[in-house]
Short mmCIF file of C-alpha atoms in Angstrom, two decimals:
data_model
loop_
_atom_site.label_atom_id
_atom_site.label_comp_id
_atom_site.label_asym_id
_atom_site.label_seq_id
_atom_site.Cartn_x
_atom_site.Cartn_y
_atom_site.Cartn_z
CA THR A 1 -40.53 30.37 -30.06
CA ARG A 2 -43.00 27.48 -30.35
CA LEU A 3 -43.57 24.82 -32.96
CA ARG A 4 -47.15 24.18 -34.07
CA THR A 5 -48.03 20.45 -34.41
CA SER A 6 -51.25 18.56 -34.98
CA ASP A 7 -52.72 16.42 -32.25
CA SER A 8 -54.59 13.11 -32.66
CA GLU A 9 -57.94 14.91 -33.00
CA GLY A 10 -56.78 17.16 -35.81
CA GLY A 11 -56.36 20.22 -33.56
CA ILE A 12 -53.31 22.39 -33.25
CA ARG A 13 -51.15 22.37 -30.12
CA ALA A 14 -47.93 24.17 -29.37
CA ARG A 15 -44.70 22.31 -28.49
CA PRO A 16 -42.09 24.37 -26.61
CA GLN A 17 -38.75 24.91 -28.29
CA ILE A 18 -35.63 25.70 -26.23
CA SER A 19 -34.02 29.04 -26.91
CA ARG A 20 -30.32 29.43 -27.75
CA ALA A 21 -29.66 31.16 -24.43
CA ASP A 22 -31.35 28.34 -22.49
CA PHE A 23 -29.42 25.77 -24.49
CA THR A 24 -26.15 27.55 -23.71
CA ARG A 25 -26.93 27.62 -19.98
CA LEU A 26 -27.82 23.94 -20.04
CA CYS A 27 -24.53 23.09 -21.73
CA GLU A 28 -22.57 25.14 -19.21
CA LYS A 29 -24.37 23.40 -16.32
CA SER A 30 -23.66 19.97 -17.80
CA ALA A 31 -20.02 20.85 -18.30
CA ALA A 32 -19.74 21.99 -14.70
CA MET A 33 -21.33 18.75 -13.46
CA PHE A 34 -18.96 16.71 -15.61
CA SER A 35 -16.00 18.66 -14.25
CA LEU A 36 -17.07 17.96 -10.66
CA GLN A 37 -17.53 14.28 -11.42
CA ALA A 38 -14.01 14.20 -12.87
CA ILE A 39 -12.60 15.87 -9.76
CA PHE A 40 -14.39 13.67 -7.24
CA GLY A 41 -13.79 10.58 -9.39
CA LYS A 42 -10.07 10.87 -8.74
CA GLY A 43 -10.67 9.48 -5.25
CA ASP A 44 -10.69 6.03 -6.82
CA ARG A 45 -7.30 6.83 -8.34
CA PHE A 46 -5.76 7.23 -4.86
CA TYR A 47 -7.34 4.01 -3.61
CA ASN A 48 -5.95 2.18 -6.63
CA LEU A 49 -2.45 3.62 -6.15
CA LEU A 50 -2.33 2.86 -2.45
CA GLU A 51 -3.54 -0.70 -3.07
CA ALA A 52 -0.89 -1.13 -5.78
CA SER A 53 1.74 0.14 -3.31
CA ALA A 54 0.65 -2.36 -0.66
CA GLN A 55 0.67 -5.13 -3.26
CA GLU A 56 4.26 -4.32 -4.25
CA ALA A 57 5.26 -4.36 -0.56
CA HIS A 58 3.71 -7.81 -0.19
CA GLU A 59 5.37 -9.13 -3.34
CA SER A 60 8.78 -7.85 -2.20
CA VAL A 61 8.56 -10.15 0.85
CA GLN A 62 7.47 -13.06 -1.34
CA PHE A 63 10.56 -12.55 -3.51
CA LEU A 64 12.66 -12.39 -0.36
CA LEU A 65 11.33 -15.80 0.72
CA GLN A 66 12.28 -17.21 -2.66
CA MET A 67 15.76 -15.78 -2.33
CA LEU A 68 16.25 -17.26 1.14
CA LYS A 69 15.18 -20.66 -0.10
CA SER A 70 17.48 -20.46 -3.13
CA PRO A 71 20.28 -18.02 -2.12
CA ARG A 72 22.47 -18.83 -5.10
CA GLU A 73 19.91 -17.62 -7.59
CA SER A 74 20.13 -13.90 -8.50
CA LYS A 75 16.67 -13.71 -10.08
CA SER A 76 14.90 -13.06 -6.75
CA LEU A 77 17.22 -10.15 -5.98
CA ASP A 78 16.53 -8.71 -9.44
CA ASP A 79 12.82 -9.10 -8.76
CA LEU A 80 13.25 -7.26 -5.47
CA VAL A 81 15.00 -4.40 -7.21
CA LEU A 82 12.21 -4.23 -9.77
CA THR A 83 9.57 -4.20 -7.05
CA ARG A 84 11.37 -1.34 -5.29
CA ARG A 85 11.41 0.65 -8.55
CA LYS A 86 7.70 0.05 -9.05
CA GLU A 87 7.03 1.17 -5.49
CA LYS A 88 9.09 4.32 -6.09
CA LYS A 89 7.14 5.07 -9.27
CA ILE A 90 3.80 4.60 -7.46
CA ALA A 91 4.94 6.97 -4.68
CA ALA A 92 5.83 9.57 -7.32
CA GLN A 93 2.42 9.13 -9.00
CA ILE A 94 0.65 9.69 -5.68
CA SER A 95 2.63 12.91 -5.11
CA GLU A 96 1.80 14.16 -8.61
CA GLU A 97 -1.91 13.37 -8.24
CA LEU A 98 -2.00 15.21 -4.90
CA VAL A 99 -0.63 18.31 -6.60
CA ARG A 100 -3.09 18.13 -9.48
CA THR A 101 -6.24 17.10 -7.57
CA PHE A 102 -8.36 19.66 -5.77
CA VAL A 103 -10.68 17.23 -3.93
CA THR A 104 -9.58 13.85 -2.53
CA GLY A 105 -11.60 11.10 -0.92
CA LEU A 106 -9.14 10.96 1.98
CA GLU A 107 -7.27 13.82 3.65
CA ARG A 108 -4.03 14.69 1.85
CA GLU A 109 -1.83 14.22 4.89
CA ASP A 110 -3.29 10.76 5.43
CA ILE A 111 -2.60 9.73 1.83
CA GLU A 112 0.95 11.06 2.12
CA ALA A 113 1.53 9.30 5.47
CA LEU A 114 0.30 5.92 4.23
CA ALA A 115 2.16 6.20 0.92
CA SER A 116 5.35 7.02 2.78
CA VAL A 117 5.24 4.05 5.16
CA LEU A 118 4.23 1.62 2.38
CA TYR A 119 7.20 2.83 0.33
CA LYS A 120 9.55 2.00 3.21
CA ILE A 121 8.57 -1.69 3.36
CA PRO A 122 10.21 -2.88 0.09
CA LYS A 123 13.03 -0.44 0.80
CA ALA A 124 13.86 -2.25 4.05
CA VAL A 125 13.40 -5.65 2.36
CA GLU A 126 15.83 -4.76 -0.42
CA LYS A 127 18.39 -3.51 2.12
CA PHE A 128 18.23 -6.84 3.92
CA ALA A 129 18.68 -8.73 0.64
CA GLU A 130 21.75 -6.68 -0.25
CA ARG A 131 23.35 -7.24 3.13
CA PHE A 132 22.48 -10.93 3.03
CA ASN A 133 24.20 -11.34 -0.35
CA LEU A 134 27.28 -9.51 0.91
CA ALA A 135 27.59 -11.76 3.98
CA PRO A 136 30.28 -14.47 4.00
CA PRO A 137 29.20 -17.97 2.89
CA ASP A 138 29.33 -19.32 6.43
CA MET A 139 26.47 -16.96 7.31
CA ARG A 140 24.15 -18.86 5.02
CA ASP A 141 23.57 -21.59 7.61
CA VAL A 142 21.42 -19.18 9.60
CA ASP A 143 17.75 -19.74 8.82
CA PHE A 144 15.91 -16.46 8.24
CA ALA A 145 12.90 -18.12 6.63
CA PRO A 146 10.73 -18.20 9.80
CA GLN A 147 11.05 -14.42 10.11
CA ALA A 148 10.40 -13.91 6.43
CA GLU A 149 7.24 -16.00 6.70
CA MET A 150 6.06 -13.70 9.46
CA LEU A 151 6.76 -10.75 7.20
CA GLU A 152 4.67 -12.34 4.46
CA LYS A 153 1.71 -12.64 6.82
CA ALA A 154 2.17 -9.05 8.01
CA THR A 155 2.32 -7.53 4.53
CA ALA A 156 -0.66 -9.62 3.43
CA GLN A 157 -2.61 -8.17 6.37
CA VAL A 158 -1.50 -4.65 5.47
CA LEU A 159 -2.78 -5.22 1.91
CA VAL A 160 -6.19 -6.27 3.27
CA MET A 161 -6.30 -3.18 5.49
CA VAL A 162 -5.43 -0.82 2.64
CA ARG A 163 -8.22 -2.37 0.52
CA GLN A 164 -10.59 -1.74 3.43
CA LEU A 165 -10.06 2.00 2.90
CA ARG A 166 -12.83 1.85 0.27
CA ASN A 167 -15.22 1.00 3.16
CA ILE A 168 -13.42 3.11 5.72
CA LYS A 169 -16.55 3.89 7.76
CA GLU A 170 -16.59 0.25 8.96
CA LEU A 171 -14.47 1.16 11.97
CA GLU A 172 -14.90 -2.13 13.83
CA LYS A 173 -13.76 -4.07 10.79
CA VAL A 174 -10.64 -1.94 10.53
CA LYS A 175 -9.89 -2.42 14.22
CA GLU A 176 -10.33 -6.17 13.88
CA LEU A 177 -7.88 -6.27 10.96
CA ASN A 178 -5.40 -4.20 12.92
CA ASP A 179 -5.70 -6.53 15.92
CA ARG A 180 -4.67 -9.40 13.66
CA LEU A 181 -1.70 -7.39 12.46
CA GLN A 182 -0.71 -6.60 16.03
CA TYR A 183 -0.92 -10.31 16.85
CA ILE A 184 1.42 -11.14 13.95
CA GLU A 185 3.83 -8.47 15.17
CA GLY A 186 3.74 -9.99 18.68
CA GLU A 187 4.51 -13.44 17.34
CA ALA A 188 7.39 -11.99 15.27
CA ASP A 189 8.78 -10.34 18.43
CA LYS A 190 8.67 -13.67 20.26
CA LEU A 191 10.50 -15.31 17.42
CA MET A 192 13.11 -12.57 17.46
CA VAL A 193 13.76 -13.12 21.17
CA ASN A 194 14.29 -16.84 20.61
CA LEU A 195 16.62 -16.20 17.67
CA LEU A 196 18.69 -13.73 19.68
CA ARG A 197 18.84 -16.15 22.61
CA ASP A 198 20.29 -18.76 20.27
CA LEU A 199 22.62 -16.21 18.68
CA TYR A 200 24.06 -15.19 22.07
CA GLY A 201 24.33 -18.80 23.25
CA GLY A 202 28.07 -18.98 22.49
CA ARG A 203 27.90 -21.17 19.37
CA TYR A 204 28.89 -18.35 17.02
CA ASP A 205 32.05 -16.23 16.79
CA SER A 206 31.87 -12.51 17.48
CA LEU A 207 31.85 -11.43 13.80
CA LYS A 208 29.00 -13.77 12.97
CA VAL A 209 26.98 -12.51 15.92
CA VAL A 210 27.38 -8.91 14.77
CA VAL A 211 26.44 -9.65 11.15
CA VAL A 212 23.48 -11.91 11.94
CA LYS A 213 22.14 -9.46 14.57
CA ASP A 214 22.25 -6.70 11.97
CA LEU A 215 20.23 -8.86 9.55
CA TYR A 216 17.70 -9.76 12.24
CA GLU A 217 17.19 -6.07 13.02
CA LEU A 218 16.60 -5.26 9.33
CA LEU A 219 13.84 -7.85 9.19
CA GLU A 220 12.39 -6.52 12.42
CA LYS A 221 12.28 -3.07 10.80
CA VAL A 222 10.03 -4.48 8.05
CA ILE A 223 7.57 -5.67 10.71
CA ASP A 224 7.70 -2.24 12.32
CA ARG A 225 6.84 -0.62 8.97
CA CYS A 226 3.83 -2.94 8.65
CA ARG A 227 2.70 -1.95 12.12
CA ASP A 228 3.06 1.73 11.20
CA ALA A 229 0.96 1.20 8.05
CA GLY A 230 -1.76 -0.47 10.12
CA ASN A 231 -1.75 2.43 12.61
CA VAL A 232 -2.16 4.95 9.78
CA VAL A 233 -5.16 3.05 8.41
CA VAL A 234 -6.74 2.97 11.85
CA GLN A 235 -6.21 6.71 12.27
CA ILE A 236 -7.86 7.31 8.89
CA ALA A 237 -10.80 5.17 9.94
CA LEU A 238 -11.20 7.05 13.23
CA LYS A 239 -11.26 10.36 11.38
CA ASN A 240 -13.90 9.14 8.92
CA SER A 241 -16.12 7.14 11.27
#
């Protein structure tokens, strides 16, 4: 049907009017477009969750540093436990979103791999903190702060790399960030060798050597998890470049 309206010269002109069938088709098309936008829009959700996971990993190391500087205070350990719970909750959210989401900005296995390795960072940090608190008082004269500071640098670099996922096609930038992470890992390895050399120097009794070596290895595991996270990000970048 058409509506008849007057023009500026007093004549009659017809103005088209949309039919009910056309209106229905237009609504269905708009609904479909909105649905697709909602599906594809969830890609940001995964970026946000992965960044939150990397942030919790970084904060767990910061709390560890506080604990090593003030070992008698229990607040830092409580903060570590809370960080671990947040990380676990984020990992569960990522798994749920993967089940509910049809289209993801990154491949599902890549999201799962990165979420898994990020989850293991605060897990290893908390395990160290628990063992450290269980150690005899005479173990407290061992300075773990230099290693923890390396961990802080490594987790900060991992956080930057995870944020770079939003611009994942910038492959050279990702490689540059990973090179920095590898450098930090190399410096941490050198520090570990020096610490072990001192540990085996004969100044400590056998029990102390065993306990301290176990704690050193737990901190080294955190660095390894950071390296693994960096490698996953690089692999994602290579796939999407």
